[in-house]
Coordinates of C-alpha atoms in Angstrom, one line a residue:
Chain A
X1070 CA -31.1 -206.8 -56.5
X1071 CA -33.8 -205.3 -54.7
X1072 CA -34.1 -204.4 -51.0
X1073 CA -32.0 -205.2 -48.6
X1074 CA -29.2 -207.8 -47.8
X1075 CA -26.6 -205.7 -50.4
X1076 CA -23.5 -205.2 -48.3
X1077 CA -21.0 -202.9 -50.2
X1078 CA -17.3 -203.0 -48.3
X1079 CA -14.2 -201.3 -49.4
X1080 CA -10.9 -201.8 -48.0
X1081 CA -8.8 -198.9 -49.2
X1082 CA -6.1 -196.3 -48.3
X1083 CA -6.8 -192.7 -48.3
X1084 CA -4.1 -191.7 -50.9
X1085 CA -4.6 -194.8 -53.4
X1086 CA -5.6 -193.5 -56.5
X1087 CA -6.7 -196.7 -57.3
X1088 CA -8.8 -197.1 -54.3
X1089 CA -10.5 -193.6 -55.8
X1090 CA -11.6 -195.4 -58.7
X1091 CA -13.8 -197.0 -56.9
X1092 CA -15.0 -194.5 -54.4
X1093 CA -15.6 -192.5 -57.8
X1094 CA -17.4 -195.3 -59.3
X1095 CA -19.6 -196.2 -56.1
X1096 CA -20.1 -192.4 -55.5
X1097 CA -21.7 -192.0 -59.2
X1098 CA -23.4 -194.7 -58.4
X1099 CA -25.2 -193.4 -55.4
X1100 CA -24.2 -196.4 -53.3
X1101 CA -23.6 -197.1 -49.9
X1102 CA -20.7 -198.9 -48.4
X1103 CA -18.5 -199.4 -46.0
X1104 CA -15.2 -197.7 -45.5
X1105 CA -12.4 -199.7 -44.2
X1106 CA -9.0 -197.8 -44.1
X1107 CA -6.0 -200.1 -44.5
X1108 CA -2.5 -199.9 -42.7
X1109 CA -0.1 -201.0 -45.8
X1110 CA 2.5 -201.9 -43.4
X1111 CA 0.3 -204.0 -41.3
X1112 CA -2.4 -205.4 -43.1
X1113 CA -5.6 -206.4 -41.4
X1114 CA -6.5 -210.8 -42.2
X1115 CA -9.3 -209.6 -43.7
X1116 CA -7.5 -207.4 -46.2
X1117 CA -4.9 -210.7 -46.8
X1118 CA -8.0 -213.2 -46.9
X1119 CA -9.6 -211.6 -49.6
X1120 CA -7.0 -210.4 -51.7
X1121 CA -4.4 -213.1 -51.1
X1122 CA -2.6 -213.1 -54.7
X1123 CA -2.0 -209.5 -54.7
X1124 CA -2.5 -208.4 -50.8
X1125 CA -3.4 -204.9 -52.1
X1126 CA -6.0 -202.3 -51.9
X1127 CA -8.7 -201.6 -53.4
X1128 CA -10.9 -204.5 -52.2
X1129 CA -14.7 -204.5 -52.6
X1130 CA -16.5 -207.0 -50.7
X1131 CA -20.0 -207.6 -52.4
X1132 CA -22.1 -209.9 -49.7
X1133 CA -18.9 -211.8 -48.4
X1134 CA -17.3 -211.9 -52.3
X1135 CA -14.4 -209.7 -52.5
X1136 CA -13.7 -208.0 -55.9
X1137 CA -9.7 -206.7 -56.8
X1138 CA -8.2 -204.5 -59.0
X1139 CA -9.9 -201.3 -60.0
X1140 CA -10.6 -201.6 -63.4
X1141 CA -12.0 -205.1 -62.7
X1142 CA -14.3 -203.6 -60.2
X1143 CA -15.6 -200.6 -62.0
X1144 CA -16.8 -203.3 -64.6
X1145 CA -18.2 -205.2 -61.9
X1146 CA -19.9 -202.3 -60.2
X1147 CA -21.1 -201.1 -63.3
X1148 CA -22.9 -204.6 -64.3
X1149 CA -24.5 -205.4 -61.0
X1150 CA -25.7 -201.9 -60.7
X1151 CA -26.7 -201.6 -64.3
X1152 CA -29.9 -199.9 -63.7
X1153 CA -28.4 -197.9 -60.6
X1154 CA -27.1 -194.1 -61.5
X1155 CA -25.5 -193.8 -64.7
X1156 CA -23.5 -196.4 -67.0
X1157 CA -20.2 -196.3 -67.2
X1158 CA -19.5 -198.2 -70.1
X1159 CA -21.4 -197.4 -73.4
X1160 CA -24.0 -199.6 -74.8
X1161 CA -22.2 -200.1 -78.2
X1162 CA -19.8 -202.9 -78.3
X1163 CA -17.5 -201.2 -80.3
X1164 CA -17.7 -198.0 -78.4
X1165 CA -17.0 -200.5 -75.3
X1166 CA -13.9 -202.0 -76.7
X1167 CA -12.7 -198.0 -77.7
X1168 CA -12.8 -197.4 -73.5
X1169 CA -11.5 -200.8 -73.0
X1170 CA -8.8 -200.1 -74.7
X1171 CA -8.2 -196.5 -73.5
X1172 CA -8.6 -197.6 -70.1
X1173 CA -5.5 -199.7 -70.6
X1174 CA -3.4 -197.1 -72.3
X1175 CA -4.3 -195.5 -69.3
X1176 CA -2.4 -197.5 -67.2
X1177 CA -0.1 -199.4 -69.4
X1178 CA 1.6 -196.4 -70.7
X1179 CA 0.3 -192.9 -69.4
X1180 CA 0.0 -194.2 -65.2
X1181 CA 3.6 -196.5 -66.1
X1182 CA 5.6 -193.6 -68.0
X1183 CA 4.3 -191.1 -65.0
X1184 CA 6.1 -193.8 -62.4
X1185 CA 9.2 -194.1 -63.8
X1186 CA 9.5 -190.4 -64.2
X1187 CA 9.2 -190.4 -60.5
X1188 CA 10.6 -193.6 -59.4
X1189 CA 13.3 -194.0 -61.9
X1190 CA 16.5 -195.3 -61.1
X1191 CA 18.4 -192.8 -62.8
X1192 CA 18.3 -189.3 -63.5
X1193 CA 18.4 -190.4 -67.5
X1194 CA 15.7 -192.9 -66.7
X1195 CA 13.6 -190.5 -64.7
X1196 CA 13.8 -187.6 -67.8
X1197 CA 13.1 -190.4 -69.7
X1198 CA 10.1 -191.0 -68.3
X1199 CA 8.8 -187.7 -68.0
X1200 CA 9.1 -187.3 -72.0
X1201 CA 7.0 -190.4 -72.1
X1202 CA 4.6 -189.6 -70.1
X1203 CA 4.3 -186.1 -72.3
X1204 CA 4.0 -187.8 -74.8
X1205 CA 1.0 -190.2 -73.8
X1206 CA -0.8 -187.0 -72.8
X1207 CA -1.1 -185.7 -76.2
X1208 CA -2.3 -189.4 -77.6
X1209 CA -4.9 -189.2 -74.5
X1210 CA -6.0 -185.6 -75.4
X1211 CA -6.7 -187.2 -79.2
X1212 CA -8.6 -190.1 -77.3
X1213 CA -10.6 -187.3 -75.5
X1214 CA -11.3 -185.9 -78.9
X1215 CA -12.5 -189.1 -79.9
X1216 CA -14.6 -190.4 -77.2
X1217 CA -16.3 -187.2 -76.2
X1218 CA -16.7 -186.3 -79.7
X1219 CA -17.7 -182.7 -78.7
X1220 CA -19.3 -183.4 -75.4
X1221 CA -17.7 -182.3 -71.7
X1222 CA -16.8 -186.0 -70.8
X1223 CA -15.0 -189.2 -72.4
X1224 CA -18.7 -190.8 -71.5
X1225 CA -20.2 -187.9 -73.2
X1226 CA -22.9 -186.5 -71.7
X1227 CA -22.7 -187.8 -68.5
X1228 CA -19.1 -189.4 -66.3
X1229 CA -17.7 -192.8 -68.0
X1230 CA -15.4 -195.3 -67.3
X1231 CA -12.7 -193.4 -68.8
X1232 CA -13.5 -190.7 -66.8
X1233 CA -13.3 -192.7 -63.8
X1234 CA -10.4 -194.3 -64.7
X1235 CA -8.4 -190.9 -65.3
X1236 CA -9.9 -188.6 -63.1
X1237 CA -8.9 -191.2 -60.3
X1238 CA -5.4 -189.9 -60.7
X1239 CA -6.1 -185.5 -61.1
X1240 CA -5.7 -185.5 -57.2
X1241 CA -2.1 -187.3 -57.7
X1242 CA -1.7 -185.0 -60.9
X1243 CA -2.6 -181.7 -58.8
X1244 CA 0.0 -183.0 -55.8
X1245 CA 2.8 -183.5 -58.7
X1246 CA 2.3 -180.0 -59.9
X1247 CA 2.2 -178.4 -56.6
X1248 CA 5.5 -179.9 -55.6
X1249 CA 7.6 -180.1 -58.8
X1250 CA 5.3 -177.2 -60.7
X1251 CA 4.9 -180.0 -63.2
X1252 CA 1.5 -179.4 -65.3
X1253 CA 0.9 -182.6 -67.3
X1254 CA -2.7 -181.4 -68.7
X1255 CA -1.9 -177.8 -69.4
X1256 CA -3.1 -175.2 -71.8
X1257 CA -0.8 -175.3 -74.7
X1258 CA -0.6 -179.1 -74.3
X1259 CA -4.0 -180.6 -73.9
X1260 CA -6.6 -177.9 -73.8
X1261 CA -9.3 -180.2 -74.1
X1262 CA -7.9 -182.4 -71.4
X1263 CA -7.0 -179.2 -69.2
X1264 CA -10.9 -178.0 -69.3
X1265 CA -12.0 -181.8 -69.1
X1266 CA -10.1 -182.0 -65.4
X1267 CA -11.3 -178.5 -64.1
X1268 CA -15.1 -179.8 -65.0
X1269 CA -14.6 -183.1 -63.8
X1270 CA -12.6 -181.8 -60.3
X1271 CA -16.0 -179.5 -59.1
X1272 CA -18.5 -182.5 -59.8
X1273 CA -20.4 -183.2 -56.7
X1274 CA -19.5 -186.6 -56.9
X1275 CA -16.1 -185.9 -57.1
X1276 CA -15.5 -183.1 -54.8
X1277 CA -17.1 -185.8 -52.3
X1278 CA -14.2 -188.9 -52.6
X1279 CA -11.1 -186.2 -53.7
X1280 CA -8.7 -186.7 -50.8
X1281 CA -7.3 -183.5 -49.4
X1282 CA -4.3 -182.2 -51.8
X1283 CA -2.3 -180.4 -48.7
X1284 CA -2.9 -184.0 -47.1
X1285 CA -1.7 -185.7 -50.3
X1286 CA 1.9 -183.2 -50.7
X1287 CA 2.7 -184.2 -47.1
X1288 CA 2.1 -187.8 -47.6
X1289 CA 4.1 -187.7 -50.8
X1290 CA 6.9 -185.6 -48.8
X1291 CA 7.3 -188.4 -46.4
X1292 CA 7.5 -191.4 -48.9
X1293 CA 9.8 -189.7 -50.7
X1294 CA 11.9 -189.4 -47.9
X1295 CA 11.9 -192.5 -46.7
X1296 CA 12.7 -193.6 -50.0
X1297 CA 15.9 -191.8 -50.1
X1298 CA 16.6 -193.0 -46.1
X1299 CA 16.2 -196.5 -47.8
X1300 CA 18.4 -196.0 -50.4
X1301 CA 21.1 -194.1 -48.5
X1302 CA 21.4 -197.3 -46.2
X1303 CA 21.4 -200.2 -48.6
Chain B
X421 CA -22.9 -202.7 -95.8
X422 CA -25.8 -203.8 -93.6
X423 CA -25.8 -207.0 -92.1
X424 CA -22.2 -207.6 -93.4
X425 CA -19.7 -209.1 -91.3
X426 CA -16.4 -208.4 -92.6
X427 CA -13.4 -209.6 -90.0
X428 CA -10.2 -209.0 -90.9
X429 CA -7.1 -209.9 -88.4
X430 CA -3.9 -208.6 -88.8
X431 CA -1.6 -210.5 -87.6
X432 CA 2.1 -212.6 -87.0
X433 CA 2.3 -216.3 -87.2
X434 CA 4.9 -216.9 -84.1
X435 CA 2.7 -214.3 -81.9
X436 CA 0.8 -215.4 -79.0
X437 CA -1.5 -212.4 -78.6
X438 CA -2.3 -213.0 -82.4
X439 CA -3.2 -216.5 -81.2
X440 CA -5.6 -215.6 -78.8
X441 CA -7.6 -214.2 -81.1
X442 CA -7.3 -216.8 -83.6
X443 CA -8.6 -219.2 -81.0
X444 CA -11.7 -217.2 -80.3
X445 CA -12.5 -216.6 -83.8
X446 CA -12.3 -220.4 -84.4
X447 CA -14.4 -221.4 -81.3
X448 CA -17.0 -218.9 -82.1
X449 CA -17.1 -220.3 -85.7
X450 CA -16.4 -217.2 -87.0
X451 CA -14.7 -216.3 -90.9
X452 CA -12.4 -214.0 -91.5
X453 CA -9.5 -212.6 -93.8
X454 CA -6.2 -213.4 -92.2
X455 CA -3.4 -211.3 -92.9
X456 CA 0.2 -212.1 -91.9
X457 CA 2.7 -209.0 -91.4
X458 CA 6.3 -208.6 -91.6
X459 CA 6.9 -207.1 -88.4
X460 CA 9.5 -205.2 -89.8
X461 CA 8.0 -203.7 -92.5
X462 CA 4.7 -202.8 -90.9
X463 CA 1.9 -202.3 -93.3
X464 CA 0.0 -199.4 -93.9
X465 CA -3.1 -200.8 -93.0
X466 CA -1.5 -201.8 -89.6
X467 CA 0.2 -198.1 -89.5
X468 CA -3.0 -196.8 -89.9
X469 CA -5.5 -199.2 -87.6
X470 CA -3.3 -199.4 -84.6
X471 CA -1.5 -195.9 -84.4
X472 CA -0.8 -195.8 -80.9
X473 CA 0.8 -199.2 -80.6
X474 CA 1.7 -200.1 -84.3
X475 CA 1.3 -203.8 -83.3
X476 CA -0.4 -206.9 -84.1
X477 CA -3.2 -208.5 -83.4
X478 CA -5.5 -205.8 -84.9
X479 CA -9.1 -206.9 -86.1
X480 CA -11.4 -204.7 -88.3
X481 CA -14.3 -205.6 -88.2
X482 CA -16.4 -203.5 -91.1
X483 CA -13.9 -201.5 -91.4
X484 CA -13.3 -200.5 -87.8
X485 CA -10.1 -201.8 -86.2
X486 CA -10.0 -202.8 -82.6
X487 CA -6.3 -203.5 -81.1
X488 CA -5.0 -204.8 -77.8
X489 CA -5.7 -209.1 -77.4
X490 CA -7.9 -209.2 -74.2
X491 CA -9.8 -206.0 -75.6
X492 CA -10.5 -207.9 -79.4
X493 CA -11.6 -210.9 -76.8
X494 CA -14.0 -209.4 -75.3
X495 CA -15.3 -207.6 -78.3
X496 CA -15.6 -210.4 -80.4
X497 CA -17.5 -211.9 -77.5
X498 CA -19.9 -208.8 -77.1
X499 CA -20.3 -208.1 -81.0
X500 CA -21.2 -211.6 -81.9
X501 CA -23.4 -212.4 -79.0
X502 CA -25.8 -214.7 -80.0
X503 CA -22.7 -217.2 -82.0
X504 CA -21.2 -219.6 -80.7
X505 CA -20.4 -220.7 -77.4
X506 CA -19.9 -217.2 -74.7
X507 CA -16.2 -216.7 -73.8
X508 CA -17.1 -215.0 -70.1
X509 CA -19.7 -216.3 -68.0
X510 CA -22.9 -214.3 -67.3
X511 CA -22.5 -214.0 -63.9
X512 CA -21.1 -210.5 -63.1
X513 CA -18.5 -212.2 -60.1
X514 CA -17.2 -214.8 -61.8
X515 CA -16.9 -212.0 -65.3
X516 CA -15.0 -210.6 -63.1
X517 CA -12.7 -213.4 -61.7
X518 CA -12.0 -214.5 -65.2
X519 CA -11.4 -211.0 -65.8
X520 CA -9.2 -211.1 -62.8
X521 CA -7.1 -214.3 -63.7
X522 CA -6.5 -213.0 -67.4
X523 CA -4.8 -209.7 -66.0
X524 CA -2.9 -211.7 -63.6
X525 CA -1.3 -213.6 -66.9
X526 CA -0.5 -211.2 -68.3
X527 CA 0.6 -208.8 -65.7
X528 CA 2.3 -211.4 -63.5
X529 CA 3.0 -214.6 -65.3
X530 CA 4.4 -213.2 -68.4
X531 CA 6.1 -210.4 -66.8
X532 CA 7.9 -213.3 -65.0
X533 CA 8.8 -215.4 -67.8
X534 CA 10.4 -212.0 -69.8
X535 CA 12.0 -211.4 -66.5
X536 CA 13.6 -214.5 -66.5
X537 CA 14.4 -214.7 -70.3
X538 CA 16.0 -211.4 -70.0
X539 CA 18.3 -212.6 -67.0
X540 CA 22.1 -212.5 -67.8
X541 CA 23.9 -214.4 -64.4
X542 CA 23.1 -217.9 -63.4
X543 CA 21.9 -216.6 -60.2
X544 CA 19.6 -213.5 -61.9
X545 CA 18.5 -216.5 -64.0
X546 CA 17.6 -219.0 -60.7
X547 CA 15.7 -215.9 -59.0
X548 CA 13.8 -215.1 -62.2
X549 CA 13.2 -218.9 -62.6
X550 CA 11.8 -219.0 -59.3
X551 CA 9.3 -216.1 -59.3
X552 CA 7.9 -217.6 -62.8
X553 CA 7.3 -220.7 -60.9
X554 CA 5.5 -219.2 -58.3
X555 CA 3.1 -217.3 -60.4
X556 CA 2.5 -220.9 -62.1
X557 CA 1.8 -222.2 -58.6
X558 CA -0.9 -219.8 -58.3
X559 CA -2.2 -220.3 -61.2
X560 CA -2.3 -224.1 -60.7
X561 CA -4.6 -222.8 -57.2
X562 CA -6.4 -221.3 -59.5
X563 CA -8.2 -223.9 -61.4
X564 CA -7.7 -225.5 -58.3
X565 CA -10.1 -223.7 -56.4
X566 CA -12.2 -221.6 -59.0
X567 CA -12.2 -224.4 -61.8
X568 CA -13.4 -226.8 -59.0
X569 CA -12.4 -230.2 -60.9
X570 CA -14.3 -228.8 -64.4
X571 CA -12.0 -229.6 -67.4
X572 CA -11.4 -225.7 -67.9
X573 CA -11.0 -222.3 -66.4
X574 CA -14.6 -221.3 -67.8
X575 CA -15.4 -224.8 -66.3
X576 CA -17.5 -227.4 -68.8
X577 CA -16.7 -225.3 -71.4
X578 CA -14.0 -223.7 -72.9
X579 CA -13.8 -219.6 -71.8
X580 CA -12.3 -216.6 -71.9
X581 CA -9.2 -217.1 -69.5
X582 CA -8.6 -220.7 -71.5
X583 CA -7.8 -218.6 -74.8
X584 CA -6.0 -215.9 -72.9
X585 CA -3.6 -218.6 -71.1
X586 CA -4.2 -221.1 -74.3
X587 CA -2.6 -218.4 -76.7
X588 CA 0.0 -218.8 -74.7
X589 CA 0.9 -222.9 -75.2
X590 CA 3.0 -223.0 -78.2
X591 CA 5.8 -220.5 -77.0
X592 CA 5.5 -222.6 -73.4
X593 CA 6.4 -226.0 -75.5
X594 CA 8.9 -224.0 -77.6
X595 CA 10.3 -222.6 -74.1
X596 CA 11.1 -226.2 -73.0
X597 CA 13.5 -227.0 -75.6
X598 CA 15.1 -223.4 -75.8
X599 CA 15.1 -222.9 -71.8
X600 CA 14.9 -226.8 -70.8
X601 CA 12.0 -225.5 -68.5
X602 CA 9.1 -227.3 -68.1
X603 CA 6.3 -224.4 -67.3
X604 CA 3.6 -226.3 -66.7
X605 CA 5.2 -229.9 -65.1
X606 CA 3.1 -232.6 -64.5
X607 CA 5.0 -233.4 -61.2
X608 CA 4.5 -229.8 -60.0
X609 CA 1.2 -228.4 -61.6
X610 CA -0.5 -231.5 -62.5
X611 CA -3.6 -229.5 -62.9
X612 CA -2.3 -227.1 -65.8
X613 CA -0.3 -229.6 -67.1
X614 CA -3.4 -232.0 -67.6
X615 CA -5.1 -228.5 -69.0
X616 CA -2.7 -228.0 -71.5
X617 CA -3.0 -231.5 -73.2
X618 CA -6.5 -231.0 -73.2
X619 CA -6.9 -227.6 -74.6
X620 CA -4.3 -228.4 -77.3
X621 CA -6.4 -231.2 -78.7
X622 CA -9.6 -229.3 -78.6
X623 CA -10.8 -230.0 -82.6
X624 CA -11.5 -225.6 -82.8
X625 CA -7.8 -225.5 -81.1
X626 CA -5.6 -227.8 -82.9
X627 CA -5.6 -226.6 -86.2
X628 CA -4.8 -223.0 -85.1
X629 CA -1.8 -224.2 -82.8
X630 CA 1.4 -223.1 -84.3
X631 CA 4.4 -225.8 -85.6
X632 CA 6.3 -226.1 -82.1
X633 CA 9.6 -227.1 -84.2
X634 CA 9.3 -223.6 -86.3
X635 CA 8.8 -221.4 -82.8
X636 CA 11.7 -223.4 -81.4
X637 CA 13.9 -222.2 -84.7
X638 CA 12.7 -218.7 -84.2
X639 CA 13.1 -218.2 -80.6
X640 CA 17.4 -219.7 -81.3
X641 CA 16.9 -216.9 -84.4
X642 CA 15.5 -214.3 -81.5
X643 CA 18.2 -215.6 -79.1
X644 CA 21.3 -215.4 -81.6
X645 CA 20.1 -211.5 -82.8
X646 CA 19.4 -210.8 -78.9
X647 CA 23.1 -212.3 -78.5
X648 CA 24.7 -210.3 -80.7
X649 CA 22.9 -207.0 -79.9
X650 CA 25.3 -207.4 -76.6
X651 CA 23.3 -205.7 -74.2
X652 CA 20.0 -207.1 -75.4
X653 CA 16.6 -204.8 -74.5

């Protein structure tokens, strides 16, 4: 799509990891667009218009058409921008249905193990977690192994949609380990993983979207908090 | 092997994620080796293609295995291009509405129906029942708005979120005789009830639909063990 009349517009929220995906994505891209930050607790109409099923952020709006979930709108960005910056997803279909299916891991076990060892109910339930979420570290650092096959990123050469898809949560990672001294990608663990988010944190493109950690701690400080305030009055 | 196309999919008769795939397979016109496994005495081959999930359906195609339903979809669709009929659209919006919808069945609408199968007091059972039946509601809007009157999600023609939701019929029929719920009513959803009987009788469809009266015998066998487990999973 040549020229003009290409209006990008996110609606995110600053500590959204999943709004990061796509400030990653549109940032490798080299795109332009417009920021809108969302109030959770008071959602703007436009935010409810075009994500009425979910009402959640992220939201890209591509000329009026608005886009949800992050994976989905990587892919999206990805196809419409196919000659734009670099490609996210590989050429070859197989390779394609390797990051496909990595990409869900990603959030079907790794993001969902990682929750429960923070939200869980129970203490149990919360160690419980935690094990998990060791566990799908060391199956992602063999995925690394796989899909990088010797190169510095799961795309390869250059950032991929795997890359995306998990460095969208190193700011969250970083915040976890600050507070709890928690280390999920660490040395003895995943030492490919370890060096993959050190690279992938001091990326131009990266260092441009990655919210502020300090800022992230607080935020996570409070939510916790009001969490237990919640709790404690039911 | 060049030019070879050897597809071979692992899979469970009763399984609807197996069924998926054995829908796409038959609409592209594809052939392939089918291979049923005991669940509980997983095979090697299965060990060995799928070893993060050890689960069904798996297909290898020359030898390489690719696992996880909407990911086989979208491969089959990718890899064998130029046969058959296109499961997604070629528009990069509406790929990723379809994309969109598919998630939201299986992250919203089946979630639902577990939630509500898993439910132990009449009243757990009414909420869960009632959540399920909204996410059908939404999904009736769906093809509502998006399907705009076509027969099908992928509108003429049969696509991609068709076979993800039309994987899911036989265990819905089953469901109404083991639950006496009706998921898709014709007084309620008219739209996806009308869809149903339609994709069901699709000539590439019907012969891979499983025997409604054998998942019905299962899910009682599923229920009983489930039962007698006491606390159930």
């Amino acid at each position: 799509m040549a020229g003009g009349g290409d209006e990008l517009k996110l609606l995110g929220m600053w500590a959204s990891p999943f709004v990061l995906r796509v400030k990653l994505a549109l940032s490798f891209k080299g795109l332009s667009y417009e920021y809108v930050e969302e109030n959770l607790r008071d959602k703007s109409e436009l935010l409810l218009k075009s994500s009425p099923v979910q009402k959640k952020v992220p939201v890209l709006i591509h000329n009026g058409k608005p886009i949800c979930e992050s994976q989905i709108i990587v892919q999206y960005l990805d196809e419409v921008y196919s000659t734009t910056g670099p490609s996210f997803l590989p050429v070859d279909p197989y390779e394609r249905a390797m990051a496909r299916f990595w990409a869900a891991f990603i959030d079907d076990k790794f993001l969902a193990s990682w929750l429960k060892a923070g939200r869980g109910k129970t203490e149990h339930e919360k160690a419980e977690g935690l094990r998990e979420t060791f566990a799908a570290v060391e199956t992602l650092e063999r995925a690394f192994k796989e899909c990088s096959k010797g190169k510095p990123f799961f795309g390869g050469d250059s950032v991929g949609y795997l890359d995306i898809a998990l460095g969208a949560l190193v700011a969250w990672m970083r915040t976890a380990e600050v507070r709890h001294g928690i280390r999920l990608f660490d040395a003895s663990r995943s030492p490919l993983l370890e060096k993959w988010v050190e690279r992938f944190g001091k990326l131009e493109e990266v260092v441009r979207v990655m919210p502020d950690i300090d800022r992230l701690v607080e935020h996570a400080k409070l939510r916790e908090a009001e969490v237990a305030a919640a709790a404690a009055n039911n | 092997m060049a030019g070879s196309n050897d597809l071979k999919l692992l899979g469970m008769w009763a399984s609807p994620f197996v069924l998926r795939v054995k829908l796409a397979l038959s609409l592209k016109g594809l052939s392939y080796e089918y291979v049923e496994e005991d669940l509980r005495t997983k095979s090697e081959l299965l060990l060995k293609s799928n070893p993060v999930h050890k689960k069904v359906p798996v297909l290898i195609h020359n030898g390489k295995p690719v696992c996880e339903s909407s990911v086989i979809l979208q491969y089959i669709d990718e890899a064998f291009a130029g046969t058959g009929p296109s499961l997604l659209p070629v528009d990069p919006y509406e790929r990723a509405m379809a994309r969109f919808w598919a998630a939201y069945i299986d992250d919203k609408m089946m979630a639902a129906w577990n939630q509500a199968s898993k439910a132990k007091t009449e009243e757990e059972k009414a909420e869960a029942m009632k959540q399920s039946f909204a996410t059908v509601e939404t999904l009736e809007g769906a093809l509502r708005d998006c399907g705009k009157g076509k027969p099908f999600f992928g509108g003429e023609d049969v696509g991609y979120v068709d076979v993800v939701l039309g994987g899911l019929l036989g265990w819905i029929r089953a469901n109404d005789e083991l639950q006496g719920v009706k998921p898709f009513d014709p007084e309620r959803t008219p739209l996806l009830a009308a869809w149903a009987e339609r994709f069901w009788s699709l000539e590439a469809v019907e012969p891979q639909m499983p025997d409604v009266s054998k998942l019905v015998e299962f899910g009682k066998m599923l229920q009983a063990r489930q039962a007698a487990a006491g606390e159930g999973n």
